[in-house]
Short mmCIF file of C-alpha atoms in Angstrom, two decimals:
data_model
loop_
_atom_site.label_atom_id
_atom_site.label_comp_id
_atom_site.label_asym_id
_atom_site.label_seq_id
_atom_site.Cartn_x
_atom_site.Cartn_y
_atom_site.Cartn_z
CA MET A 1 -125.23 244.14 -12.35
CA SER A 2 -126.54 244.31 -15.53
CA GLN A 3 -124.23 243.97 -18.40
CA ALA A 4 -123.20 247.01 -20.72
CA GLU A 5 -126.02 247.59 -23.68
CA SER A 6 -124.14 246.71 -27.00
CA PRO A 7 -124.32 249.76 -29.12
CA PRO A 8 -127.21 250.58 -31.85
CA PRO A 9 -126.41 248.76 -35.09
CA VAL A 10 -126.63 252.31 -36.85
CA ARG A 11 -123.67 253.37 -34.67
CA ARG A 12 -121.93 250.16 -35.39
CA SER A 13 -122.18 250.55 -39.03
CA ALA A 14 -121.31 254.37 -39.42
CA ALA A 15 -117.83 253.19 -36.96
CA VAL A 16 -116.69 250.55 -39.38
CA MET A 17 -117.82 252.84 -42.50
CA LEU A 18 -115.29 255.52 -40.84
CA VAL A 19 -112.65 252.71 -40.33
CA PHE A 20 -112.90 252.09 -44.14
CA VAL A 21 -113.09 255.22 -45.63
CA VAL A 22 -109.92 256.51 -43.35
CA THR A 23 -108.18 253.09 -44.05
CA ILE A 24 -108.63 253.77 -47.98
CA SER A 25 -107.30 257.34 -47.57
CA VAL A 26 -104.26 256.49 -46.20
CA VAL A 27 -103.98 253.65 -48.74
CA GLY A 28 -104.28 256.11 -51.69
CA TYR A 29 -102.15 258.53 -50.11
CA LEU A 30 -98.79 256.30 -49.76
CA VAL A 31 -99.43 254.95 -53.41
CA GLY A 32 -99.89 258.33 -54.62
CA ILE A 33 -96.73 259.70 -53.17
CA SER A 34 -94.67 256.46 -54.45
CA ASP A 35 -95.79 256.68 -57.50
CA ASN A 36 -94.35 259.83 -59.18
CA PHE A 37 -92.20 260.36 -62.18
CA LEU A 38 -89.35 260.79 -59.61
CA ARG A 39 -89.03 257.46 -58.94
CA SER A 40 -86.00 255.15 -60.70
CA THR A 41 -87.21 252.73 -62.19
CA ALA A 42 -83.65 250.53 -62.35
CA VAL A 43 -83.40 247.83 -60.43
CA VAL A 44 -80.60 246.85 -58.31
CA PRO A 45 -79.55 243.49 -58.50
CA PRO A 46 -78.51 241.98 -55.30
CA LEU A 47 -75.35 240.71 -54.32
CA GLU A 48 -74.51 237.30 -54.70
CA THR A 49 -72.18 235.75 -52.19
CA SER A 50 -71.78 232.55 -53.41
CA VAL A 51 -68.66 231.79 -55.33
CA HIS A 52 -68.79 229.75 -58.88
CA GLN A 53 -66.03 227.08 -59.70
CA HIS A 54 -65.68 226.14 -63.00
CA ASP A 55 -62.99 225.11 -65.22
CA ALA A 56 -61.60 228.42 -67.07
CA SER A 57 -60.61 226.30 -70.30
CA SER A 58 -64.25 224.09 -70.70
CA ALA A 59 -66.57 225.42 -72.84
CA ASP A 60 -69.57 223.60 -70.50
CA VAL A 61 -70.73 226.54 -67.89
CA SER A 62 -73.39 225.84 -65.73
CA ALA A 63 -77.18 227.70 -66.54
CA GLU A 64 -76.38 229.95 -63.18
CA VAL A 65 -73.52 230.48 -64.22
CA LEU A 66 -74.73 231.95 -67.46
CA ALA A 67 -77.63 233.46 -65.76
CA SER A 68 -75.94 236.04 -63.66
CA ASP A 69 -73.84 239.32 -64.39
CA ALA A 70 -70.96 237.52 -63.70
CA ILE A 71 -68.88 237.07 -66.72
CA PRO A 72 -67.39 233.45 -67.50
CA ALA A 73 -63.30 233.07 -67.44
CA VAL A 74 -62.39 231.40 -70.98
CA ALA A 75 -58.64 230.66 -72.17
CA TYR A 76 -56.40 233.02 -73.77
CA SER A 77 -57.57 231.11 -76.78
CA GLY A 78 -60.71 231.80 -76.70
CA MET A 79 -60.64 235.27 -75.88
CA ARG A 80 -60.49 236.73 -79.37
CA ARG A 81 -64.01 234.48 -80.27
CA ARG A 82 -65.52 235.55 -76.99
CA GLU A 83 -68.00 238.84 -77.00
CA THR A 84 -67.49 240.83 -74.17
CA GLY A 85 -68.36 244.46 -73.03
CA PRO A 86 -71.15 246.51 -73.20
CA THR A 87 -72.23 245.59 -76.95
CA SER A 88 -71.55 241.95 -76.59
CA ALA A 89 -75.17 241.93 -76.70
CA TRP A 90 -76.13 243.92 -79.90
CA LYS A 91 -77.20 241.61 -82.67
CA PRO A 92 -76.69 244.05 -86.27
CA THR A 93 -80.20 243.82 -88.22
CA LEU A 94 -81.05 245.76 -91.10
CA ASN A 95 -83.88 247.85 -89.45
CA ARG A 96 -81.40 249.02 -86.62
CA ILE A 97 -78.75 250.01 -88.99
CA LEU A 98 -78.61 253.23 -90.13
CA SER A 99 -77.28 253.46 -93.19
CA ASP A 100 -76.80 257.19 -93.31
CA THR A 101 -74.99 257.50 -90.17
CA ASP A 102 -73.16 254.76 -90.96
CA TYR A 103 -71.69 255.96 -93.78
CA HIS A 104 -71.17 259.83 -91.85
CA ARG A 105 -69.57 257.64 -88.91
CA CYS A 106 -66.92 256.17 -91.71
CA ILE A 107 -66.12 259.05 -93.48
CA THR A 108 -64.97 260.96 -90.26
CA CYS A 109 -61.33 259.51 -90.89
CA HIS A 110 -61.57 257.68 -94.42
CA ASN A 111 -63.26 260.68 -96.22
CA PRO A 112 -64.06 260.29 -99.92
CA HIS A 113 -64.89 263.92 -100.22
CA THR A 114 -68.39 263.21 -101.67
CA SER A 115 -70.50 263.57 -98.25
CA GLU A 116 -68.48 265.87 -96.32
CA ILE A 117 -70.30 267.78 -93.40
CA MET A 118 -69.14 271.83 -94.33
CA PRO A 119 -71.26 274.05 -91.95
CA SER A 120 -72.07 277.61 -93.52
CA GLU A 121 -70.44 280.69 -92.16
CA GLU A 122 -73.80 282.41 -93.23
CA GLU A 123 -75.83 279.98 -91.45
CA LYS A 124 -73.96 280.30 -88.51
CA ARG A 125 -74.33 284.56 -88.65
CA ARG A 126 -77.90 283.77 -89.02
CA SER A 127 -78.49 280.71 -86.03
CA LEU A 128 -76.61 283.05 -83.92
CA ALA A 129 -78.96 286.37 -84.98
CA VAL A 130 -82.12 284.02 -84.39
CA ARG A 131 -80.41 282.74 -80.49
CA ALA A 132 -79.79 286.63 -79.68
CA THR A 133 -83.52 287.37 -80.12
CA ARG A 134 -84.74 284.52 -77.69
CA ARG A 135 -81.87 285.52 -74.76
CA ALA A 136 -81.73 288.34 -72.65
CA PHE A 137 -78.26 288.18 -72.94
CA ASN A 138 -75.64 285.53 -74.36
CA GLY A 139 -76.34 282.48 -71.95
CA ALA A 140 -79.64 282.89 -70.82
CA PRO A 141 -82.23 280.90 -70.54
CA PRO A 142 -84.26 281.27 -74.08
CA VAL A 143 -88.04 282.57 -74.05
CA ILE A 144 -90.21 279.85 -75.26
CA PRO A 145 -90.97 281.36 -79.28
CA HIS A 146 -93.91 279.58 -79.46
CA ALA A 147 -97.50 279.17 -77.68
CA VAL A 148 -97.63 277.28 -74.49
CA GLU A 149 -100.97 275.80 -74.18
CA ARG A 150 -99.51 272.99 -71.46
CA THR A 151 -97.55 273.93 -68.70
CA ASP A 152 -96.54 270.15 -67.34
CA ASP A 153 -92.76 268.99 -68.21
CA ALA A 154 -93.70 266.38 -70.44
CA ALA A 155 -95.73 268.30 -72.91
CA CYS A 156 -91.53 270.15 -73.31
CA TYR A 157 -89.85 267.22 -72.88
CA ALA A 158 -92.27 265.17 -75.70
CA CYS A 159 -90.31 267.47 -78.23
CA HIS A 160 -87.27 268.93 -76.46
CA GLY A 161 -86.09 265.90 -75.38
CA GLU A 162 -84.06 264.46 -78.33
CA GLY A 163 -84.91 267.32 -80.28
CA ALA A 164 -87.59 266.76 -83.16
CA LEU A 165 -88.64 268.55 -86.62
CA VAL A 166 -92.29 270.16 -85.99
CA GLY A 167 -93.29 270.93 -89.70
CA ASP A 168 -90.70 273.59 -91.03
CA ARG A 169 -89.43 274.35 -87.66
CA VAL A 170 -87.01 272.45 -85.12
CA ALA A 171 -87.61 271.93 -81.63
CA ASN A 172 -83.90 271.72 -80.38
CA ARG A 173 -82.66 269.56 -78.16
CA MET A 174 -82.49 270.34 -74.19
CA SER A 175 -78.80 271.36 -73.74
CA HIS A 176 -79.05 269.96 -70.41
CA GLY A 177 -80.77 267.11 -68.11
CA LEU A 178 -84.26 266.98 -67.26
CA LEU A 179 -85.85 269.56 -64.48
CA VAL A 180 -89.03 269.15 -62.38
CA ASN A 181 -90.15 272.92 -63.82
CA CYS A 182 -89.55 274.32 -67.00
CA LEU A 183 -91.47 277.58 -66.92
CA GLN A 184 -88.66 278.39 -63.82
CA CYS A 185 -86.40 279.61 -66.19
CA HIS A 186 -87.69 279.92 -69.71
CA ALA A 187 -90.34 282.33 -69.63
CA ALA A 188 -94.09 281.80 -72.14
CA PRO A 189 -94.35 284.60 -74.41
CA PRO A 190 -97.56 286.51 -73.42
CA PRO A 191 -101.19 286.37 -73.95
CA LYS A 192 -102.39 286.86 -77.62
CA PRO A 193 -104.42 290.28 -76.53
CA PHE A 194 -100.45 291.39 -75.14
CA ALA A 195 -98.60 289.80 -78.26
CA ASN A 196 -97.85 293.41 -79.51
CA VAL A 197 -97.65 295.12 -76.74
CA GLU A 198 -93.86 296.61 -77.00
CA ALA A 199 -92.99 296.50 -72.92
CA LYS A 200 -89.33 298.17 -71.92
CA VAL A 201 -87.79 297.98 -68.76
CA ALA A 202 -84.81 300.20 -67.68
CA ASN A 203 -81.76 298.22 -67.69
CA GLY A 204 -78.43 298.88 -67.62
CA PHE A 205 -76.58 295.27 -68.13
CA SER A 206 -74.84 294.50 -71.29
CA GLY A 207 -73.86 291.06 -71.70
CA LEU A 208 -71.13 289.58 -73.60
CA PRO A 209 -71.72 289.09 -77.45
CA ALA A 210 -72.47 285.69 -78.37
CA PRO A 211 -69.02 283.40 -79.61
CA VAL A 212 -68.75 283.46 -83.63
CA SER A 213 -65.23 281.56 -83.16
CA ALA A 214 -63.15 279.30 -80.87
CA GLU A 215 -59.21 279.18 -79.97
CA ARG A 216 -56.95 276.46 -81.15
CA ALA A 217 -53.74 275.62 -79.73
CA TYR A 218 -52.61 275.32 -82.72
CA PRO A 219 -53.80 275.42 -86.57
CA ASP A 220 -56.01 272.65 -87.09
CA ALA A 221 -56.30 271.57 -83.35
CA PRO A 222 -59.74 271.04 -82.26
CA PRO A 223 -60.71 274.52 -80.26
CA VAL A 224 -61.69 275.31 -77.34
CA ILE A 225 -65.04 275.48 -76.12
CA PRO A 226 -66.07 279.47 -76.35
CA HIS A 227 -68.84 279.21 -73.53
CA SER A 228 -69.39 277.53 -70.17
CA THR A 229 -71.32 274.49 -70.02
CA TRP A 230 -73.33 274.97 -67.08
CA MET A 231 -76.06 273.83 -67.54
CA ARG A 232 -74.69 273.02 -71.32
CA ASP A 233 -73.77 269.96 -71.25
CA ARG A 234 -75.20 268.25 -74.06
CA CYS A 235 -73.36 270.09 -77.27
CA LEU A 236 -76.07 268.32 -79.65
CA SER A 237 -78.50 270.54 -78.72
CA CYS A 238 -76.90 273.49 -80.90
CA HIS A 239 -74.11 271.13 -82.68
CA GLY A 240 -76.80 267.84 -83.46
CA GLY A 241 -77.28 268.79 -87.20
CA VAL A 242 -81.13 267.97 -88.02
CA ALA A 243 -82.27 269.02 -84.61
CA GLY A 244 -79.52 271.83 -84.06
CA TRP A 245 -78.35 275.34 -85.46
CA PRO A 246 -77.62 275.41 -89.10
CA GLY A 247 -73.74 276.17 -89.67
CA LEU A 248 -72.99 275.13 -85.81
CA GLU A 249 -73.70 271.22 -86.84
CA VAL A 250 -70.57 268.93 -86.53
CA SER A 251 -69.05 266.15 -88.38
CA HIS A 252 -68.37 263.96 -85.83
CA ARG A 253 -71.87 264.31 -83.78
CA TRP A 254 -71.71 260.59 -82.94
CA ARG A 255 -68.50 260.58 -80.86
CA THR A 256 -69.72 260.46 -76.89
CA ASN A 257 -67.39 262.53 -75.06
CA CYS A 258 -66.27 265.95 -76.52
CA LEU A 259 -64.57 267.19 -73.44
CA GLN A 260 -61.91 264.00 -74.80
CA CYS A 261 -60.63 266.83 -77.26
CA HIS A 262 -62.22 269.53 -76.84
CA ALA A 263 -61.13 271.48 -73.72
CA THR A 264 -63.35 274.04 -72.03
CA SER A 265 -62.10 277.78 -71.25
CA ALA A 266 -60.23 278.71 -68.26
CA THR A 267 -61.69 282.41 -68.16
CA LEU A 268 -65.18 281.16 -69.00
CA GLU A 269 -65.81 278.07 -66.61
CA GLN A 270 -66.05 280.01 -63.27
CA SER A 271 -68.59 278.22 -62.08
CA VAL A 272 -69.24 279.78 -58.72
CA VAL A 273 -71.42 276.47 -57.95
CA SER A 274 -69.96 273.42 -56.79
CA ASP A 275 -72.69 270.79 -56.02
CA PRO A 276 -73.80 269.14 -59.20
CA VAL A 277 -76.89 270.23 -60.78
CA GLY A 278 -79.86 267.81 -59.21
CA TYR A 279 -81.48 266.19 -62.62
CA VAL A 280 -84.73 263.79 -62.41
CA PRO A 281 -84.80 260.54 -64.42
CA GLU A 282 -86.14 261.31 -67.84
CA PHE A 283 -89.40 260.26 -69.16
CA ALA A 284 -90.17 257.60 -71.63
CA VAL A 285 -91.15 259.04 -74.96
CA GLY A 286 -92.26 257.03 -77.70
CA PRO A 287 -94.75 254.02 -78.56
#
């Protein structure tokens, strides 16, 4: 009985090369589908099952307790001298203090009448007129009022993520969270050869006019939001001062919860969508 002949070296090398190529392809595919901007960078710390025991009245706390997320218990006499809460790690420095913002924050309540923010009615009407030219109807997604050289979402987010001043033009902040396809709702301008072509489509739909004011429960009460908040949950996109619309700015834009004082409209807030919008993690833009 003769022994089986071994395959020629050329066939063996081809088989090894084929296995190597398939392995590299599979690894590259798995890395490619996992390394994208939809992946959240937040890391959830593991749960600790051990319980740290220490004397509440003693200032000598072990390094293991200090390194954990747990806040060591302190005596009541030392609570006023201990910094806790979400801002406990914030240390004020000169390069982090915005003097102008801090000043306006103070005059919200302690107003010396020297730097009061007074929106102009003329600028408000002008801003509402410009906004109307970019929308098919009030509440519709605005068209893109400039040339689009790149259609990826990172290019849009670079200016409209937090809002910016680009020359003499204002790139308003997005009124909603980050979604993956801006051009799905925001129409791009026509190509240059067709820029001056007027294309009209027969349409009998007529939307409601944009509101110019809001109702109040009583004089000097916080106004009710005169529009729906669907896809418009970032109020500073319009009311944010420098990156907002002239005439629509507010005097207290550093406050973080607008709905705490400004109630939604029972007539306008009738969204038929029950599930929240699936926003994706925002890009990290900056140096």
